[in-house]
Coordinates of C-alpha atoms in Angstrom, one line a residue:
M1 CA -74.3 -1.2 -129.8
I2 CA -77.0 -3.6 -128.5
S3 CA -79.2 -0.8 -127.4
H4 CA -78.9 0.9 -130.8
A5 CA -79.9 -2.3 -132.5
L6 CA -82.9 -2.7 -130.1
D7 CA -84.0 0.8 -131.1
R8 CA -83.9 0.1 -134.8
L9 CA -85.8 -3.2 -134.3
S10 CA -88.5 -1.4 -132.3
R11 CA -89.0 1.1 -135.1
A12 CA -89.2 -1.7 -137.7
V13 CA -91.9 -3.5 -135.8
S14 CA -94.1 -0.4 -136.0
R15 CA -93.8 -0.1 -139.8
P16 CA -97.1 -0.5 -141.7
R17 CA -97.6 -3.2 -144.4
L18 CA -95.6 -5.8 -142.5
S19 CA -97.0 -9.3 -142.7
S20 CA -98.0 -10.9 -139.4
R21 CA -95.2 -13.5 -139.8
K22 CA -92.5 -10.8 -140.3
R23 CA -93.9 -8.7 -137.4
R24 CA -93.8 -11.7 -135.1
R25 CA -90.2 -12.5 -136.1
L26 CA -89.2 -8.9 -135.4
R27 CA -90.8 -9.0 -132.0
E28 CA -88.8 -12.1 -131.2
L29 CA -85.6 -10.4 -132.2
C30 CA -86.6 -7.4 -130.1
E31 CA -87.0 -9.6 -127.1
L32 CA -83.6 -11.2 -127.7
A33 CA -81.9 -7.8 -128.1
A34 CA -83.5 -6.6 -124.9
L35 CA -82.2 -9.6 -123.0
L36 CA -78.7 -9.1 -124.3
C37 CA -78.9 -5.4 -123.5
A38 CA -79.9 -6.3 -119.9
L39 CA -77.1 -8.9 -119.5
S40 CA -74.5 -6.5 -120.8
A41 CA -75.4 -4.0 -118.2
V42 CA -74.8 -6.4 -115.3
A43 CA -72.1 -8.8 -116.5
P44 CA -68.6 -7.8 -115.6
A45 CA -66.0 -7.5 -118.4
F46 CA -63.2 -10.1 -118.6
A47 CA -60.5 -9.2 -116.0
D48 CA -57.0 -8.3 -117.0
G49 CA -54.2 -10.8 -117.0
W50 CA -51.4 -10.5 -114.4
V51 CA -47.8 -11.5 -114.9
D52 CA -46.3 -11.4 -111.5
N53 CA -42.9 -12.0 -109.7
V54 CA -40.6 -11.0 -112.6
N55 CA -37.4 -9.1 -113.0
G56 CA -38.9 -6.9 -115.6
I57 CA -36.8 -4.7 -118.0
T58 CA -37.9 -2.4 -120.8
L59 CA -36.7 0.9 -122.3
D60 CA -38.8 4.0 -122.3
A61 CA -39.2 6.4 -125.3
G62 CA -36.0 8.1 -124.4
G63 CA -33.9 4.9 -124.1
Q64 CA -33.8 4.8 -120.3
V65 CA -34.1 1.6 -118.5
V66 CA -37.4 0.9 -116.7
R67 CA -37.6 -1.9 -114.2
F68 CA -40.8 -3.5 -112.9
I69 CA -42.0 -6.6 -111.0
G70 CA -45.3 -7.2 -112.8
L71 CA -47.2 -6.6 -116.0
V72 CA -50.9 -6.2 -116.5
V73 CA -52.3 -7.3 -119.9
S74 CA -55.7 -6.5 -121.3
P75 CA -58.0 -9.1 -122.9
D76 CA -57.1 -7.8 -126.3
G77 CA -53.4 -8.5 -125.7
K78 CA -52.1 -5.1 -124.9
V79 CA -50.2 -3.7 -122.0
V80 CA -52.4 -2.0 -119.4
R81 CA -49.6 -1.0 -117.0
L82 CA -46.3 -1.9 -115.5
V83 CA -46.3 -2.7 -111.8
K84 CA -43.3 -1.6 -109.9
S85 CA -42.3 -2.4 -106.3
G86 CA -44.8 -0.9 -103.9
D87 CA -47.5 -0.5 -106.5
R88 CA -51.0 -1.9 -105.9
K89 CA -51.4 -5.3 -107.5
P90 CA -54.5 -6.1 -109.7
D91 CA -57.7 -7.3 -108.1
K92 CA -59.0 -10.7 -109.2
P93 CA -57.2 -11.0 -112.6
D94 CA -58.6 -13.4 -115.2
Y95 CA -55.3 -15.3 -115.0
R96 CA -52.1 -15.0 -113.1
L97 CA -48.7 -16.1 -114.4
D98 CA -46.0 -16.6 -111.8
G99 CA -42.7 -15.5 -113.4
K100 CA -40.7 -17.3 -110.7
G101 CA -38.2 -14.4 -110.6
R102 CA -37.2 -14.8 -114.2
T103 CA -36.2 -11.8 -116.3
L104 CA -39.0 -10.4 -118.5
L105 CA -38.0 -8.5 -121.6
P106 CA -39.9 -7.0 -124.5
G107 CA -40.0 -9.5 -127.4
L108 CA -36.7 -9.1 -129.3
I109 CA -36.8 -8.0 -133.0
D110 CA -34.4 -9.2 -135.7
A111 CA -34.0 -6.1 -137.9
H112 CA -32.7 -8.1 -140.9
G113 CA -33.4 -11.7 -141.9
H114 CA -34.6 -13.8 -144.7
V115 CA -37.7 -15.6 -143.5
I116 CA -38.4 -18.3 -146.1
E117 CA -34.7 -18.8 -146.9
M118 CA -34.2 -19.5 -143.2
G119 CA -36.7 -22.2 -143.1
V120 CA -35.5 -23.7 -146.3
A121 CA -32.0 -23.8 -145.0
A122 CA -33.1 -25.5 -141.8
L123 CA -34.8 -28.2 -143.8
S124 CA -31.9 -28.7 -146.3
L125 CA -28.3 -29.8 -146.2
D126 CA -26.5 -27.6 -143.6
L127 CA -22.7 -27.1 -144.0
G128 CA -22.6 -24.4 -141.3
G129 CA -19.9 -25.1 -138.7
T130 CA -17.8 -27.4 -140.9
A131 CA -14.2 -26.7 -140.2
S132 CA -12.6 -28.2 -143.3
L133 CA -13.4 -29.1 -146.9
D134 CA -13.1 -32.8 -146.0
E135 CA -15.6 -32.4 -143.2
A136 CA -18.0 -30.7 -145.6
K137 CA -17.6 -33.4 -148.2
A138 CA -18.3 -36.1 -145.7
R139 CA -21.5 -34.3 -144.6
I140 CA -22.6 -33.9 -148.3
A141 CA -22.0 -37.6 -148.9
A142 CA -24.0 -38.6 -145.9
Y143 CA -26.9 -36.3 -146.8
A144 CA -27.0 -37.6 -150.4
A145 CA -27.1 -41.2 -149.2
A146 CA -29.9 -40.4 -146.8
H147 CA -32.0 -38.7 -149.5
P148 CA -31.7 -40.9 -152.7
D149 CA -35.1 -39.6 -153.9
R150 CA -34.1 -36.0 -154.2
R151 CA -33.2 -35.1 -157.8
W152 CA -31.3 -32.0 -156.7
I153 CA -29.1 -31.8 -153.6
S154 CA -29.4 -28.3 -152.2
G155 CA -28.3 -26.5 -149.0
G156 CA -25.6 -24.1 -147.9
G157 CA -23.6 -22.6 -145.1
W158 CA -20.1 -23.3 -146.4
N159 CA -17.3 -20.8 -145.8
Q160 CA -13.9 -21.4 -147.4
E161 CA -12.3 -18.9 -144.9
R162 CA -13.4 -21.1 -142.0
W163 CA -11.9 -24.1 -143.9
K164 CA -8.6 -22.1 -144.2
L165 CA -8.7 -23.2 -147.9
G166 CA -7.2 -20.0 -149.3
R167 CA -9.5 -20.4 -152.4
F168 CA -13.0 -21.3 -153.4
P169 CA -13.9 -25.0 -153.6
T170 CA -14.1 -26.6 -157.1
A171 CA -16.7 -28.5 -159.1
A172 CA -14.3 -31.4 -159.3
E173 CA -14.2 -31.6 -155.5
L174 CA -18.0 -31.8 -155.4
D175 CA -18.1 -34.3 -158.3
A176 CA -16.0 -36.6 -156.2
V177 CA -18.7 -36.8 -153.7
V178 CA -21.9 -36.6 -155.8
P179 CA -21.3 -37.3 -159.5
D180 CA -24.7 -38.4 -160.6
R181 CA -27.1 -35.7 -159.4
P182 CA -27.1 -31.9 -159.5
V183 CA -25.7 -30.2 -156.4
W184 CA -26.1 -26.5 -155.5
L185 CA -24.8 -25.2 -152.2
M186 CA -24.9 -21.6 -151.1
R187 CA -22.0 -19.9 -149.4
A188 CA -22.8 -18.8 -145.8
D189 CA -23.3 -15.2 -146.8
G190 CA -25.7 -16.1 -149.7
H191 CA -23.6 -14.3 -152.2
A192 CA -22.0 -17.3 -153.9
G193 CA -23.1 -20.8 -154.8
W194 CA -21.0 -24.0 -155.4
A195 CA -22.2 -26.3 -158.2
N196 CA -21.1 -29.7 -159.4
S197 CA -20.7 -30.7 -163.1
A198 CA -24.2 -32.2 -163.2
A199 CA -25.7 -28.9 -162.0
M200 CA -23.8 -26.9 -164.6
K201 CA -24.8 -29.4 -167.4
E202 CA -28.4 -29.1 -166.5
A203 CA -28.2 -25.3 -166.4
G204 CA -26.4 -25.2 -169.8
V205 CA -23.2 -23.7 -168.3
T206 CA -20.1 -24.6 -170.2
P207 CA -16.4 -23.7 -170.0
T208 CA -17.1 -20.9 -172.5
T209 CA -19.9 -19.3 -170.5
K210 CA -19.0 -15.8 -169.7
S211 CA -19.5 -14.1 -166.3
P212 CA -22.6 -11.8 -166.4
A213 CA -22.5 -8.1 -165.3
G214 CA -22.4 -7.9 -161.5
G215 CA -21.3 -11.5 -161.2
R216 CA -18.2 -13.8 -161.5
I217 CA -17.6 -17.5 -162.2
E218 CA -14.7 -19.1 -160.5
G219 CA -14.5 -22.8 -161.4
G220 CA -17.6 -24.3 -159.8
V221 CA -18.4 -21.2 -157.7
F222 CA -20.9 -18.6 -159.0
V223 CA -20.7 -15.2 -157.3
D224 CA -23.6 -12.7 -157.0
A225 CA -25.3 -12.2 -160.3
A226 CA -23.7 -15.3 -161.7
K227 CA -25.8 -17.4 -159.3
A228 CA -28.8 -17.0 -161.6
L229 CA -27.0 -19.1 -164.3
I230 CA -27.5 -22.2 -162.1
Q231 CA -30.6 -21.1 -160.1
R232 CA -32.7 -20.9 -163.3
A233 CA -32.5 -24.7 -163.6
I234 CA -33.4 -25.5 -160.1
P235 CA -37.0 -26.7 -159.6
P236 CA -38.9 -23.8 -157.9
L237 CA -40.3 -24.1 -154.4
T238 CA -43.9 -25.2 -154.2
S239 CA -46.5 -23.5 -152.0
K240 CA -46.2 -26.5 -149.6
D241 CA -42.4 -26.0 -149.5
R242 CA -42.9 -22.4 -148.5
D243 CA -45.5 -23.1 -145.9
L244 CA -43.2 -25.7 -144.3
A245 CA -40.3 -23.3 -144.4
L246 CA -42.3 -20.6 -142.7
A247 CA -43.5 -22.9 -140.0
K248 CA -39.9 -24.0 -139.4
T249 CA -38.7 -20.4 -139.3
Q250 CA -41.3 -19.4 -136.7
E251 CA -40.4 -22.4 -134.6
I252 CA -36.7 -21.5 -134.5
L253 CA -37.3 -17.7 -134.0
L254 CA -39.7 -18.3 -131.1
G255 CA -37.2 -20.6 -129.4
F256 CA -34.7 -17.7 -129.4
G257 CA -37.1 -15.1 -128.1
I258 CA -37.6 -13.4 -131.5
T259 CA -41.2 -12.0 -131.8
G260 CA -40.7 -9.8 -134.9
I261 CA -38.4 -9.9 -137.9
A262 CA -37.8 -7.7 -141.0
D263 CA -37.9 -9.9 -144.1
M264 CA -35.3 -8.3 -146.3
G265 CA -36.3 -9.4 -149.8
T266 CA -39.9 -10.7 -149.9
S267 CA -40.9 -12.3 -153.2
G268 CA -44.5 -12.5 -154.4
E269 CA -44.5 -16.2 -153.5
D270 CA -43.2 -15.4 -150.0
W271 CA -45.9 -12.9 -149.5
E272 CA -48.6 -15.4 -150.5
A273 CA -47.1 -17.8 -147.9
F274 CA -47.3 -15.1 -145.2
R275 CA -50.9 -14.4 -146.2
R276 CA -51.9 -18.1 -146.1
A277 CA -50.4 -18.4 -142.6
G278 CA -52.2 -15.2 -141.5
D279 CA -55.6 -16.3 -143.0
S280 CA -55.4 -19.7 -141.2
G281 CA -54.2 -18.4 -137.9
R282 CA -50.7 -19.8 -138.3
L283 CA -48.8 -16.5 -138.4
Q284 CA -47.4 -15.9 -134.9
V285 CA -44.2 -13.9 -135.4
R286 CA -44.6 -10.3 -136.6
I287 CA -43.1 -9.9 -140.1
F288 CA -42.1 -6.5 -141.5
S289 CA -41.8 -7.2 -145.2
Y290 CA -39.5 -5.4 -147.6
S291 CA -40.2 -6.3 -151.3
L292 CA -37.4 -7.8 -153.3
G293 CA -37.1 -5.0 -155.7
L294 CA -39.9 -3.2 -157.5
E295 CA -41.8 -6.1 -159.0
P296 CA -43.4 -7.6 -155.9
M297 CA -44.0 -4.1 -154.5
Q298 CA -46.0 -3.2 -157.6
A299 CA -48.1 -6.4 -157.5
I300 CA -48.8 -6.3 -153.8
T301 CA -49.0 -2.8 -152.5
A302 CA -51.1 -1.0 -155.1
G303 CA -49.3 2.3 -154.8
A304 CA -48.8 2.5 -151.0
P305 CA -47.6 0.5 -148.0
T306 CA -50.1 -2.1 -147.0
P307 CA -52.1 -1.7 -143.8
W308 CA -51.1 -3.7 -140.7
L309 CA -52.7 -7.1 -141.1
Y310 CA -53.6 -9.9 -138.6
D311 CA -53.4 -7.8 -135.5
D312 CA -50.1 -6.1 -136.5
R313 CA -48.4 -9.4 -137.6
L314 CA -47.7 -8.5 -141.2
R315 CA -47.1 -5.4 -143.3
M316 CA -45.2 -4.6 -146.5
G317 CA -43.8 -1.1 -146.0
G318 CA -40.5 -1.1 -147.9
V319 CA -38.4 -2.2 -150.8
K320 CA -35.0 -3.8 -150.7
F321 CA -32.2 -3.1 -153.2
Y322 CA -28.6 -4.4 -153.5
A323 CA -25.7 -2.0 -154.1
D324 CA -23.0 -4.7 -153.9
G325 CA -22.1 -8.3 -152.9
A326 CA -20.4 -9.7 -149.8
L327 CA -16.9 -9.3 -148.3
G328 CA -16.2 -13.1 -148.0
S329 CA -16.7 -13.7 -151.7
R330 CA -14.9 -10.4 -152.6
G331 CA -18.1 -9.1 -154.0
A332 CA -18.3 -6.1 -151.6
C333 CA -17.6 -2.9 -153.6
L334 CA -14.5 -1.1 -152.3
K335 CA -12.9 2.2 -153.0
K336 CA -9.5 0.5 -153.2
P337 CA -8.5 -3.0 -154.3
Y338 CA -8.6 -5.9 -151.9
A339 CA -5.5 -6.3 -149.9
D340 CA -5.4 -10.1 -150.6
K341 CA -6.3 -9.8 -154.3
P342 CA -5.0 -6.5 -155.6
G343 CA -6.6 -6.9 -159.1
E344 CA -10.1 -6.8 -157.7
S345 CA -12.3 -4.1 -156.0
G346 CA -15.6 -6.0 -155.8
L347 CA -18.9 -5.7 -157.6
C348 CA -21.0 -2.5 -157.7
F349 CA -24.4 -3.8 -158.9
M350 CA -25.8 -0.4 -160.2
D351 CA -24.5 2.8 -161.6
D352 CA -25.5 6.0 -159.8
A353 CA -28.4 6.8 -162.2
K354 CA -30.0 3.4 -161.9
M355 CA -29.8 3.4 -158.1
R356 CA -31.5 6.8 -157.9
N357 CA -34.2 5.8 -160.4
L358 CA -35.1 2.7 -158.5
M359 CA -35.0 4.4 -155.1
S360 CA -37.1 7.3 -156.5
R361 CA -39.7 5.0 -158.1
A362 CA -40.3 3.2 -154.7
S363 CA -40.3 6.5 -152.8
M364 CA -43.0 7.9 -155.1
D365 CA -45.3 5.2 -153.6
G366 CA -44.4 6.1 -150.0
M367 CA -42.3 3.0 -149.6
Q368 CA -39.3 2.9 -147.2
I369 CA -36.0 2.3 -148.9
A370 CA -33.5 -0.4 -147.7
V371 CA -30.3 -0.8 -149.6
H372 CA -27.7 -3.6 -149.0
A373 CA -24.3 -2.0 -148.9
I374 CA -21.2 -3.7 -147.5
G375 CA -18.1 -2.2 -149.1
D376 CA -17.0 1.4 -148.5
R377 CA -17.6 2.4 -152.1
A378 CA -21.1 0.9 -152.0
N379 CA -21.9 2.7 -148.8
A380 CA -20.7 6.0 -150.2
Q381 CA -22.8 5.5 -153.3
V382 CA -26.0 4.9 -151.2
L383 CA -25.2 7.9 -149.0
D384 CA -24.9 10.0 -152.1
A385 CA -28.2 8.8 -153.5
I386 CA -30.0 9.5 -150.2
A387 CA -28.5 13.0 -150.0
D388 CA -29.7 13.6 -153.6
L389 CA -33.3 12.3 -153.1
A390 CA -34.0 13.4 -149.5
P391 CA -35.0 17.0 -150.4
T392 CA -37.5 15.7 -153.0
Y393 CA -39.0 13.0 -150.8
G394 CA -39.3 14.8 -147.5
G395 CA -40.9 13.8 -144.3
D396 CA -40.0 10.8 -142.1
R397 CA -38.5 8.4 -144.7
R398 CA -36.0 6.5 -142.4
W399 CA -33.7 5.5 -145.3
R400 CA -32.1 2.2 -144.4
I401 CA -28.6 1.0 -145.2
E402 CA -28.4 -2.7 -144.6
H403 CA -25.1 -4.1 -143.1
A404 CA -23.0 -0.9 -143.5
Q405 CA -20.0 -3.1 -142.7
I406 CA -17.1 -1.3 -144.3
V407 CA -17.4 2.5 -144.2
D408 CA -14.7 5.1 -145.0
P409 CA -14.3 7.0 -141.8
A410 CA -14.8 10.2 -143.8
D411 CA -18.4 9.0 -144.6
L412 CA -19.4 8.0 -141.0
P413 CA -20.8 11.5 -140.2
R414 CA -23.1 11.3 -143.2
F415 CA -25.0 8.5 -141.5
G416 CA -26.3 11.0 -139.0
K417 CA -28.1 13.0 -141.8
N418 CA -31.5 12.6 -143.4
G419 CA -32.8 10.2 -140.7
I420 CA -30.7 7.2 -141.8
V421 CA -31.1 3.9 -140.1
A422 CA -27.9 1.8 -139.9
S423 CA -29.2 -1.8 -139.9
M424 CA -26.3 -3.9 -138.7
Q425 CA -25.5 -7.4 -137.5
P426 CA -23.1 -7.6 -134.5
V427 CA -22.4 -11.4 -135.1
H428 CA -21.0 -10.5 -138.5
Q429 CA -18.1 -8.7 -136.8
T430 CA -17.1 -11.7 -134.7
S431 CA -17.5 -14.1 -137.6
D432 CA -15.8 -11.9 -140.2
R433 CA -12.9 -10.5 -138.1
T434 CA -10.0 -12.4 -139.5
M435 CA -11.4 -12.4 -143.0
A436 CA -11.9 -8.7 -142.9
E437 CA -8.3 -8.2 -141.8
A438 CA -7.2 -10.3 -144.7
R439 CA -9.5 -8.6 -147.2
L440 CA -8.7 -5.0 -146.2
G441 CA -5.4 -4.9 -144.4
P442 CA -4.8 -3.2 -141.0
D443 CA -5.0 0.4 -142.3
R444 CA -8.6 0.2 -143.6
L445 CA -10.4 -1.2 -140.5
T446 CA -11.2 2.0 -138.7
G447 CA -14.7 2.2 -140.1
A448 CA -15.5 -1.5 -140.0
Y449 CA -18.6 -2.7 -138.1
A450 CA -18.6 0.8 -136.5
W451 CA -21.6 0.6 -134.2
A452 CA -20.5 3.2 -131.6
S453 CA -19.5 5.6 -134.4
M454 CA -22.9 5.3 -135.9
L455 CA -24.5 6.3 -132.7
R456 CA -22.0 9.1 -132.0
N457 CA -22.8 10.5 -135.5
G458 CA -26.5 10.5 -134.9
A459 CA -27.6 7.4 -137.0
H460 CA -30.5 5.2 -135.8
L461 CA -29.1 1.8 -135.0
A462 CA -31.0 -1.4 -135.5
F463 CA -29.6 -4.9 -135.0
G464 CA -30.4 -8.2 -136.6
S465 CA -28.7 -11.5 -137.6
D466 CA -29.0 -11.8 -141.4
T467 CA -30.4 -15.3 -140.8
P468 CA -29.8 -17.8 -142.3
V469 CA -26.3 -16.3 -142.9
E470 CA -25.9 -16.4 -139.2
S471 CA -27.9 -17.9 -136.4
P472 CA -30.9 -15.8 -135.4
N473 CA -30.0 -16.2 -131.7
P474 CA -29.9 -12.6 -130.5
F475 CA -28.0 -13.2 -127.3
P476 CA -24.6 -13.9 -128.9
G477 CA -25.3 -10.7 -130.8
L478 CA -25.8 -8.7 -127.6
A479 CA -22.6 -10.1 -126.2
A480 CA -20.7 -9.3 -129.3
A481 CA -22.0 -5.7 -129.3
I482 CA -20.8 -5.0 -125.8
T483 CA -17.4 -6.8 -126.0
R484 CA -16.4 -7.2 -129.7
E485 CA -15.1 -10.5 -128.7
G486 CA -16.0 -13.9 -130.0
A487 CA -17.3 -16.8 -128.0
D488 CA -13.7 -17.8 -127.4
G489 CA -13.0 -14.5 -125.8
E490 CA -10.8 -13.4 -128.7
P491 CA -9.3 -11.0 -129.2
F492 CA -8.9 -10.0 -125.5
G493 CA -10.4 -6.6 -124.9
G494 CA -12.3 -6.6 -128.2
W495 CA -11.6 -6.1 -131.9
Q496 CA -11.5 -2.4 -132.7
P497 CA -12.7 -1.9 -129.1
Q498 CA -13.5 1.8 -129.6
E499 CA -16.7 0.6 -131.4
R500 CA -18.1 -1.3 -128.4
I501 CA -21.5 0.0 -127.2
T502 CA -23.2 -0.2 -123.8
R503 CA -25.6 -2.9 -122.8
E504 CA -28.5 -0.5 -122.9
Q505 CA -27.6 0.6 -126.4
A506 CA -27.3 -3.0 -127.6
L507 CA -30.7 -3.9 -126.0
A508 CA -32.3 -0.9 -127.7
A509 CA -30.9 -1.9 -131.1
F510 CA -32.7 -5.3 -130.7
T511 CA -36.0 -3.7 -129.4
T512 CA -36.9 -0.1 -129.8
G513 CA -34.3 0.6 -132.5
A514 CA -35.4 -2.4 -134.6
A515 CA -39.1 -1.4 -134.2
Y516 CA -38.3 2.2 -135.2
A517 CA -36.5 0.9 -138.3
A518 CA -39.7 -0.7 -139.4
F519 CA -42.1 2.1 -138.5
A520 CA -43.5 0.0 -135.7
E521 CA -42.3 1.9 -132.7
D522 CA -45.8 3.0 -131.8
R523 CA -47.0 -0.6 -131.1
I524 CA -44.0 -2.9 -130.3
G525 CA -40.4 -2.8 -129.2
R526 CA -41.1 -1.8 -125.6
L527 CA -43.6 -2.5 -122.9
A528 CA -45.8 0.5 -122.1
P529 CA -49.6 1.1 -121.8
G530 CA -51.3 0.5 -125.2
Y531 CA -48.4 -1.4 -126.7
R532 CA -48.8 -5.0 -127.8
A533 CA -47.9 -7.4 -125.0
D534 CA -45.0 -9.1 -126.7
F535 CA -42.6 -10.4 -124.1
I536 CA -40.2 -13.2 -123.2
L537 CA -39.1 -14.8 -120.0
I538 CA -35.4 -15.7 -119.8
D539 CA -32.9 -17.0 -117.2
T540 CA -30.4 -14.1 -117.5
D541 CA -30.4 -10.4 -116.7
P542 CA -28.8 -8.9 -119.9
L543 CA -27.8 -5.7 -118.1
Q544 CA -25.9 -7.5 -115.3
S545 CA -24.7 -10.9 -116.6
T546 CA -21.2 -11.8 -117.9
P547 CA -20.8 -12.0 -121.6
A548 CA -20.6 -15.8 -121.3
Q549 CA -23.8 -15.9 -119.4
L550 CA -25.4 -13.7 -121.9
R551 CA -24.4 -15.9 -124.8
A552 CA -25.8 -18.9 -123.0
T553 CA -29.2 -17.3 -122.3
T554 CA -32.2 -19.7 -122.4
V555 CA -35.7 -18.6 -123.3
S556 CA -38.3 -20.3 -121.3
E557 CA -41.5 -18.6 -122.5
V558 CA -42.6 -16.3 -125.4
W559 CA -45.8 -14.3 -125.4
I560 CA -47.1 -12.4 -128.5
G561 CA -50.2 -10.2 -128.2
G562 CA -50.8 -11.4 -124.6
K563 CA -50.9 -15.1 -125.7
R564 CA -48.2 -17.7 -124.9
V565 CA -46.8 -19.0 -128.2
F566 CA -43.7 -20.9 -126.9
R567 CA -42.8 -22.7 -123.7
K568 CA -39.5 -24.5 -123.3
P569 CA -40.1 -28.2 -122.8

């Protein structure tokens, strides 16, 4: 490149009609270019980095385990080679990192999360882990007292099933704690919100307000589409709020060894926050963005998936739609009524024609389709739509079904057709087990959280957390996938144990499978020459540890693109 520039400058100097001043300046530039050219011929290139003394584990393109003791990283942050026992070690690397015998894995990928919502939740009132309504009320009261300047009290994480309440909480119970300010608290699954009377008054909701289509009002709880009745009155997040939330999300994800996440439902404002972070060098975690419906997609993508931005840290390549609600709030759309509420079968958000029209519109622009489906009827509806559209929109589409929690066993083989990705969350199974039994009864659990069946039938499996619904910590998810037991070891032998998967399959779902689900398998998800050097150092070998050890795994370092972005204090 320098020699080419020198040649052009030399020709320019010889041009007629140049003033003496310009000719002198060009000669000076020629001399400088010649000097640079000479230096480039003798100066050595920067040496590769060398990560040594590790228990390295990755998967190859066929899903087989590859073990190694060292990793060579290029100056531009890509893997040069894996060093195995007996291989020649690099000569004079630019830097050497002593892994001290720790396990090195590819950076883990969360195939389904909500990036801005996660940060907002972490910075708001958190009711996660509360074991009773009284405990939740005490936490709400303490938070309100500590933040007297906040006009709205917001947060979430509550779960009436964990409280063993047998019903939803009421507005009156919230009024008893905070009567003078609006309060809006999301259920743990994000599909219902709990409001006090002040919030309903500000939103214009009265006892005569009717439930909207796709939603339900139960006292002070607003399910699915009914949430909008309250949310329209809540002051919107500012740009600063979103920037703080994104920073908090990245801090948490890196601490758990997550180097990439699929953002399932990116708004236009979320995308702007991602771009601000990328432009200023603050975007560390790789974000695979799925537009929240058609509107952000049309404003952002200009008729095609965006290119990879910021050294493969951001791309909008898909669109997220919702087929139904959640099981805990009885919004999941079922083929038969709920066992614990025979008059209800859940909420299907779209009829067949609307679902096909939306999926078709996004597919026309080459966008990947991801549809939230939890109940067996919703899953069947999405499978029908894919079967109908796949012949029209051929090629490698990787239709995604998000959650796929409750599936009619007769529909399981259909997941192996048309290149479908089953994007599932193993921690949902351990959290939802007793609730799922109550909602469905014992005879309808065969196709519930059916990871092994998905693989047997040929589906592509990707694992995530659905954060902030669940913690983004992937290690309890790995343990749940191989045992189907909770942290308490219950039930012994696993719940529906025929759906356990191997350690290698579970690791793949959090690495190569999650990368494949986002069309990123050619650059991340495993460690191989030419791939981005995204890796983590941990204190546990996930292929040999006990489930308890796996759940307790500690991440000591995280590297993205060959640069260390996290070190445990």
